[in-house]
Amino acid sequence: MAKTETDLLDDAQLEAFFEAGREEVPELSDSFMAALLQDAAQVQPQAHAFAPKRAARPFWKELVAQIGGWPALAGMATATVAGVWIGFAAPDQLETLSGGVLLAGDYASVDTIYDVQDFAPNYFGTDLLIEEEG
Amino acid sequence: MALDAYAAATDEALLTLYGNGDPSAAQILTTRLAPRVLGYASRLLGGDRAEAEDVTQEAMLRLWKQAPEWRRGEAKISTWLYTVTTNLCTDRLRKRRSVDIDAIEEPADGKPSAVDGLIQADRATALQDALNTLPERQRVAVALRHLEGATNPEIADILEISVEAVESLTARGKKALAMALAGRRKELGYGED
């Protein structure tokens, strides 16, 4: 017998079937779940692949960094050049400033200009020492 | 535990975590998505569980491979998965048709009434039998709309057709289902008055 429109299920009846279908969610077996997770692990990008690589630095760069970088190195270079220059040029001003101690060519004359007492405090004078000896 | 914190995360966020190498994300996503994919594939493939598992495994693998290139907001992961699953099932159905055209099950219409007042599982089985009688695209549209809860625009994306065409497909599919199930109305607990 051919079906007519009245033979059809109405929406509510059909919905009952859909509801039954929606409730029928298959459970994954343990072995199938394990297979899925194994696939996932196999193709998963590794975390370290995204971490920025630490570039190996040459020894001299490491040394400069330890000293304090290029500014510190420039300061040291300036001091070195200044030292060499002072050594060669022996400027008169330095002799004046140091009172002839540092750069006097004739070191014997230093004794004639300055006595030891000139560098020692007066209260620590030789008189005291002589009295003790006596 | 981290799994609890992840339970509230969206599928997209979890896929991003997976792409960044997080080991827990895959487990949560699989638990969340794989049963739905398996159920959907099983419906399209006429209830063949083994074949549906193959399709699910392939679809999930494609999702994992897609993870590094996944762009946020591009598509919902569920929609993407349904698209992949639909295509995989369609391929298998085509191969199946070309191999053995007689393997298609006859509609269950007219089977003798087994017991009075069938339980939900029997209704689900009856629905599956009726779905098997529908043309492929109607089956896909009805399953997505009424069983997977997809919206018409989402189905339009999956099938690459217009929303109007989706509405037409689901309407025809529902009518055919109503026809197929009408013969089992009494058996399934609906009096024929």
Short mmCIF file of C-alpha atoms in Angstrom, two decimals:
data_model
loop_
_atom_site.label_atom_id
_atom_site.label_comp_id
_atom_site.label_asym_id
_atom_site.label_seq_id
_atom_site.Cartn_x
_atom_site.Cartn_y
_atom_site.Cartn_z
CA MET A 1 0.00 0.00 0.00
CA ALA A 2 1.39 3.39 -0.95
CA LYS A 3 2.08 5.72 1.94
CA THR A 4 0.11 8.90 2.20
CA GLU A 5 0.90 12.15 3.98
CA THR A 6 -1.04 10.96 7.02
CA ASP A 7 1.31 8.00 7.32
CA LEU A 8 4.21 10.33 8.00
CA LEU A 9 5.55 10.96 11.47
CA ASP A 10 4.96 14.45 12.73
CA ASP A 11 7.83 16.65 13.88
CA ALA A 12 7.45 15.71 17.54
CA GLN A 13 7.58 12.00 16.77
CA LEU A 14 10.58 12.46 14.51
CA GLU A 15 12.26 14.55 17.19
CA ALA A 16 11.94 11.62 19.59
CA PHE A 17 14.05 9.56 17.19
CA PHE A 18 16.61 12.34 16.86
CA GLU A 19 16.78 12.58 20.62
CA ALA A 20 17.44 8.88 20.88
CA GLY A 21 20.12 9.25 18.22
CA ARG A 22 21.80 12.15 20.03
CA GLU A 23 21.98 10.17 23.24
CA GLU A 24 23.74 7.38 21.44
CA VAL A 25 27.27 8.76 21.74
CA PRO A 26 29.76 5.95 21.24
CA GLU A 27 32.31 5.31 23.95
CA LEU A 28 35.90 4.95 22.90
CA SER A 29 37.55 1.68 23.82
CA ASP A 30 40.80 1.97 25.78
CA SER A 31 42.82 0.56 22.93
CA PHE A 32 41.31 2.98 20.40
CA MET A 33 41.88 5.93 22.74
CA ALA A 34 45.50 4.82 23.21
CA ALA A 35 45.96 4.64 19.43
CA LEU A 36 44.58 8.16 19.00
CA LEU A 37 46.85 9.55 21.72
CA GLN A 38 49.85 7.78 20.25
CA ASP A 39 49.15 9.45 16.89
CA ALA A 40 48.86 12.81 18.64
CA ALA A 41 52.16 12.33 20.48
CA GLN A 42 53.97 11.25 17.32
CA VAL A 43 53.18 14.35 15.29
CA GLN A 44 53.21 16.86 18.17
CA PRO A 45 55.67 19.71 17.76
CA GLN A 46 58.20 19.68 20.59
CA ALA A 47 58.24 22.57 23.03
CA HIS A 48 61.98 23.19 22.77
CA ALA A 49 61.66 23.72 19.05
CA PHE A 50 60.00 27.05 19.85
CA ALA A 51 62.50 28.22 22.50
CA PRO A 52 65.00 30.77 21.13
CA LYS A 53 68.36 29.16 20.65
CA ARG A 54 71.20 30.56 22.74
CA ALA A 55 73.93 31.34 20.26
CA ALA A 56 77.41 30.26 21.27
CA ARG A 57 79.53 33.40 21.91
CA PRO A 58 83.23 33.49 21.09
CA PHE A 59 85.68 33.70 23.97
CA TRP A 60 86.67 37.33 23.40
CA LYS A 61 83.04 38.52 23.38
CA GLU A 62 82.47 36.71 26.66
CA LEU A 63 85.57 38.42 28.11
CA VAL A 64 84.44 41.89 27.00
CA ALA A 65 81.04 41.24 28.55
CA GLN A 66 82.65 40.19 31.83
CA ILE A 67 84.76 43.38 31.98
CA GLY A 68 81.71 45.54 31.47
CA GLY A 69 81.25 45.92 27.75
CA TRP A 70 82.75 48.32 25.24
CA PRO A 71 82.60 51.49 27.42
CA ALA A 72 84.71 49.84 30.10
CA LEU A 73 87.15 48.60 27.48
CA ALA A 74 87.44 52.12 26.00
CA GLY A 75 88.23 53.49 29.47
CA MET A 76 90.95 50.93 29.97
CA ALA A 77 92.45 51.68 26.55
CA THR A 78 92.51 55.42 27.30
CA ALA A 79 94.25 54.85 30.62
CA THR A 80 96.83 52.61 28.96
CA VAL A 81 97.63 55.11 26.20
CA ALA A 82 97.82 57.94 28.74
CA GLY A 83 100.26 55.90 30.84
CA VAL A 84 102.51 55.20 27.90
CA TRP A 85 102.43 58.83 26.82
CA ILE A 86 103.33 60.07 30.32
CA GLY A 87 106.20 57.59 30.41
CA PHE A 88 107.70 58.84 27.18
CA ALA A 89 106.94 62.54 27.32
CA ALA A 90 107.72 63.16 31.03
CA PRO A 91 105.84 66.47 31.13
CA ASP A 92 107.26 69.17 33.44
CA GLN A 93 103.90 69.83 34.98
CA LEU A 94 103.89 66.40 36.60
CA GLU A 95 107.23 67.12 38.26
CA THR A 96 105.89 70.38 39.59
CA LEU A 97 102.78 68.76 40.93
CA SER A 98 104.61 65.93 42.64
CA GLY A 99 107.26 68.24 44.09
CA GLY A 100 110.04 66.58 42.13
CA VAL A 101 109.48 63.14 43.67
CA LEU A 102 108.16 61.32 40.67
CA LEU A 103 110.15 62.40 37.68
CA ALA A 104 113.38 64.09 38.90
CA GLY A 105 116.18 62.84 36.70
CA ASP A 106 118.81 63.03 39.42
CA TYR A 107 117.46 60.99 42.26
CA ALA A 108 120.31 61.98 44.63
CA SER A 109 119.08 65.54 44.62
CA VAL A 110 115.78 64.44 46.07
CA ASP A 111 117.50 63.95 49.38
CA THR A 112 118.82 67.49 49.35
CA ILE A 113 115.45 68.98 48.66
CA TYR A 114 113.40 66.90 51.06
CA ASP A 115 114.36 65.30 54.31
CA VAL A 116 112.58 62.23 55.69
CA GLN A 117 111.08 64.47 58.35
CA ASP A 118 109.36 66.45 55.65
CA PHE A 119 107.19 63.42 54.98
CA ALA A 120 106.66 62.39 58.63
CA PRO A 121 104.54 64.20 61.17
CA ASN A 122 106.49 66.44 63.56
CA TYR A 123 105.20 64.89 66.73
CA PHE A 124 106.71 61.59 65.69
CA GLY A 125 110.11 63.20 65.53
CA THR A 126 113.60 61.80 66.10
CA ASP A 127 113.98 63.42 69.56
CA LEU A 128 111.66 60.91 71.10
CA LEU A 129 113.54 57.98 69.63
CA ILE A 130 116.87 59.28 70.92
CA GLU A 131 115.49 59.66 74.45
CA GLU A 132 114.37 56.05 74.51
CA GLU A 133 117.74 54.87 73.36
CA GLY A 134 119.43 56.87 76.05
CA MET B 1 45.80 19.38 38.30
CA ALA B 2 46.32 20.92 34.90
CA LEU B 3 43.59 18.77 33.34
CA ASP B 4 40.95 20.49 35.48
CA ALA B 5 42.13 23.90 34.37
CA TYR B 6 42.06 22.77 30.74
CA ALA B 7 38.51 21.43 30.97
CA ALA B 8 37.11 24.95 30.62
CA ALA B 9 39.41 25.90 27.73
CA THR B 10 38.02 26.19 24.20
CA ASP B 11 38.92 23.67 21.51
CA GLU B 12 40.94 26.35 19.75
CA ALA B 13 42.93 27.21 22.88
CA LEU B 14 43.68 23.53 23.49
CA LEU B 15 44.83 23.04 19.90
CA THR B 16 47.19 26.00 20.31
CA LEU B 17 48.53 24.44 23.53
CA TYR B 18 49.02 21.17 21.69
CA GLY B 19 50.89 23.02 18.93
CA ASN B 20 53.16 24.54 21.57
CA GLY B 21 54.10 21.09 22.81
CA ASP B 22 51.75 20.78 25.78
CA PRO B 23 51.31 17.06 26.51
CA SER B 24 47.91 17.30 28.29
CA ALA B 25 46.05 19.17 25.54
CA ALA B 26 45.83 16.19 23.19
CA GLN B 27 44.16 14.03 25.80
CA ILE B 28 41.47 16.60 26.61
CA LEU B 29 40.78 17.35 22.95
CA THR B 30 40.61 13.67 22.05
CA THR B 31 38.20 12.94 24.90
CA ARG B 32 36.09 15.88 23.82
CA LEU B 33 36.08 15.49 20.04
CA ALA B 34 36.78 11.88 19.10
CA PRO B 35 33.47 10.40 20.36
CA ARG B 36 31.53 12.99 18.34
CA VAL B 37 33.57 12.29 15.23
CA LEU B 38 33.17 8.55 15.74
CA GLY B 39 29.40 8.86 16.20
CA TYR B 40 29.04 11.05 13.13
CA ALA B 41 31.25 8.84 10.95
CA SER B 42 29.36 5.79 12.15
CA ARG B 43 26.05 7.38 11.08
CA LEU B 44 27.32 8.26 7.65
CA LEU B 45 28.85 4.81 7.16
CA GLY B 46 25.66 2.99 8.06
CA GLY B 47 26.74 1.96 11.54
CA ASP B 48 30.02 0.28 10.55
CA ARG B 49 32.00 0.80 13.75
CA ALA B 50 35.37 -0.49 12.51
CA GLU B 51 35.33 1.69 9.43
CA ALA B 52 34.13 4.64 11.50
CA GLU B 53 37.12 4.18 13.82
CA ASP B 54 39.48 4.25 10.84
CA VAL B 55 37.90 7.50 9.67
CA THR B 56 38.06 8.99 13.19
CA GLN B 57 41.73 8.11 13.53
CA GLU B 58 42.52 9.68 10.17
CA ALA B 59 40.47 12.83 10.91
CA MET B 60 42.11 13.33 14.31
CA LEU B 61 45.57 12.79 12.82
CA ARG B 62 44.86 15.48 10.25
CA LEU B 63 43.78 17.79 13.06
CA TRP B 64 47.06 17.26 14.94
CA LYS B 65 49.06 17.91 11.78
CA GLN B 66 47.04 21.05 11.16
CA ALA B 67 47.74 22.40 14.66
CA PRO B 68 50.92 24.45 13.94
CA GLU B 69 49.21 26.24 11.04
CA TRP B 70 45.86 26.70 12.78
CA ARG B 71 44.83 30.34 12.72
CA ARG B 72 42.51 31.57 15.39
CA GLY B 73 39.07 32.61 14.26
CA GLU B 74 39.51 30.95 10.89
CA ALA B 75 37.02 28.16 11.52
CA LYS B 76 35.53 26.28 14.42
CA ILE B 77 37.46 23.10 15.06
CA SER B 78 34.25 21.06 15.22
CA THR B 79 33.16 22.40 11.80
CA TRP B 80 36.61 21.66 10.37
CA LEU B 81 36.49 18.12 11.76
CA TYR B 82 32.99 17.51 10.41
CA THR B 83 34.16 18.65 6.98
CA VAL B 84 37.14 16.29 7.01
CA THR B 85 35.03 13.44 8.36
CA THR B 86 32.30 14.01 5.75
CA ASN B 87 34.87 13.90 2.95
CA LEU B 88 36.56 10.78 4.30
CA CYS B 89 33.20 9.02 4.66
CA THR B 90 32.05 10.11 1.21
CA ASP B 91 35.23 8.65 -0.29
CA ARG B 92 34.68 5.37 1.49
CA LEU B 93 31.02 5.20 0.48
CA ARG B 94 31.96 5.77 -3.14
CA LYS B 95 34.55 3.01 -3.01
CA ARG B 96 32.05 0.75 -1.31
CA ARG B 97 29.46 1.43 -4.02
CA SER B 98 31.91 0.68 -6.76
CA VAL B 99 32.92 -2.59 -5.10
CA ASP B 100 29.58 -4.05 -4.13
CA ILE B 101 26.36 -2.35 -4.94
CA ASP B 102 24.31 -5.14 -3.32
CA ALA B 103 25.90 -4.58 0.07
CA ILE B 104 23.50 -1.73 0.84
CA GLU B 105 21.09 -2.84 3.48
CA GLU B 106 17.45 -2.97 2.66
CA PRO B 107 15.30 -0.54 4.60
CA ALA B 108 14.18 -2.00 7.89
CA ASP B 109 10.63 -1.07 7.05
CA GLY B 110 8.31 -4.02 7.52
CA LYS B 111 10.35 -5.95 10.05
CA PRO B 112 8.17 -7.83 12.45
CA SER B 113 7.44 -6.09 15.69
CA ALA B 114 9.80 -7.50 18.29
CA VAL B 115 8.65 -6.10 21.58
CA ASP B 116 6.13 -3.58 22.76
CA GLY B 117 7.49 -0.16 23.61
CA LEU B 118 11.02 -0.09 22.31
CA ILE B 119 13.66 1.57 24.40
CA GLN B 120 15.74 4.50 23.28
CA ALA B 121 18.49 2.32 21.84
CA ASP B 122 16.03 0.65 19.53
CA ARG B 123 14.78 4.00 18.35
CA ALA B 124 18.36 5.00 17.68
CA THR B 125 18.85 1.82 15.68
CA ALA B 126 15.63 2.41 13.77
CA LEU B 127 16.80 5.94 13.04
CA GLN B 128 20.13 4.61 11.75
CA ASP B 129 18.30 2.14 9.51
CA ALA B 130 16.16 4.96 8.15
CA LEU B 131 19.19 7.23 7.68
CA ASN B 132 20.84 4.49 5.63
CA THR B 133 18.02 4.74 3.10
CA LEU B 134 18.60 8.45 2.46
CA PRO B 135 20.69 9.79 -0.40
CA GLU B 136 24.19 10.60 0.83
CA ARG B 137 23.93 14.38 0.98
CA GLN B 138 20.54 14.31 2.65
CA ARG B 139 21.96 11.92 5.23
CA VAL B 140 24.89 14.24 5.88
CA ALA B 141 22.69 17.32 6.18
CA VAL B 142 20.15 15.67 8.49
CA ALA B 143 22.83 14.09 10.68
CA LEU B 144 24.67 17.40 11.05
CA ARG B 145 21.55 19.45 11.68
CA HIS B 146 19.52 17.18 13.93
CA LEU B 147 22.09 14.89 15.53
CA GLU B 148 25.31 16.89 15.70
CA GLY B 149 23.62 20.22 16.37
CA ALA B 150 25.37 22.12 13.56
CA THR B 151 23.79 25.33 12.30
CA ASN B 152 22.65 25.74 8.69
CA PRO B 153 25.51 28.16 7.84
CA GLU B 154 28.00 25.64 9.29
CA ILE B 155 26.50 22.84 7.20
CA ALA B 156 26.65 25.14 4.17
CA ASP B 157 30.39 25.54 4.83
CA ILE B 158 30.93 21.82 5.27
CA LEU B 159 29.07 20.83 2.11
CA GLU B 160 30.15 23.96 0.18
CA ILE B 161 26.60 24.83 -0.78
CA SER B 162 24.24 27.72 -0.02
CA VAL B 163 22.19 27.95 3.17
CA GLU B 164 19.03 27.66 1.07
CA ALA B 165 20.31 24.42 -0.43
CA VAL B 166 20.98 23.13 3.09
CA GLU B 167 17.42 23.95 4.14
CA SER B 168 16.10 22.13 1.10
CA LEU B 169 18.30 19.08 1.76
CA THR B 170 17.31 18.80 5.43
CA ALA B 171 13.62 19.29 4.63
CA ARG B 172 13.67 16.52 2.03
CA GLY B 173 15.75 14.33 4.33
CA LYS B 174 13.35 14.77 7.21
CA LYS B 175 10.39 13.95 5.02
CA ALA B 176 12.07 10.79 3.76
CA LEU B 177 12.94 9.80 7.33
CA ALA B 178 9.38 10.38 8.47
CA MET B 179 8.23 8.16 5.64
CA ALA B 180 10.74 5.41 6.41
CA LEU B 181 9.97 5.43 10.12
CA ALA B 182 6.22 5.63 9.70
CA GLY B 183 6.05 1.93 8.98
CA ARG B 184 7.60 1.22 12.37
CA ARG B 185 5.45 3.64 14.26
CA LYS B 186 3.45 0.99 16.08
CA GLU B 187 6.53 -1.09 16.76
CA LEU B 188 8.31 1.92 18.22
CA GLY B 189 5.62 2.84 20.66
CA TYR B 190 3.49 5.28 18.66
CA GLY B 191 -0.11 4.20 18.21
CA GLU B 192 -1.55 4.62 14.75
CA ASP B 193 -4.84 5.73 16.26
#
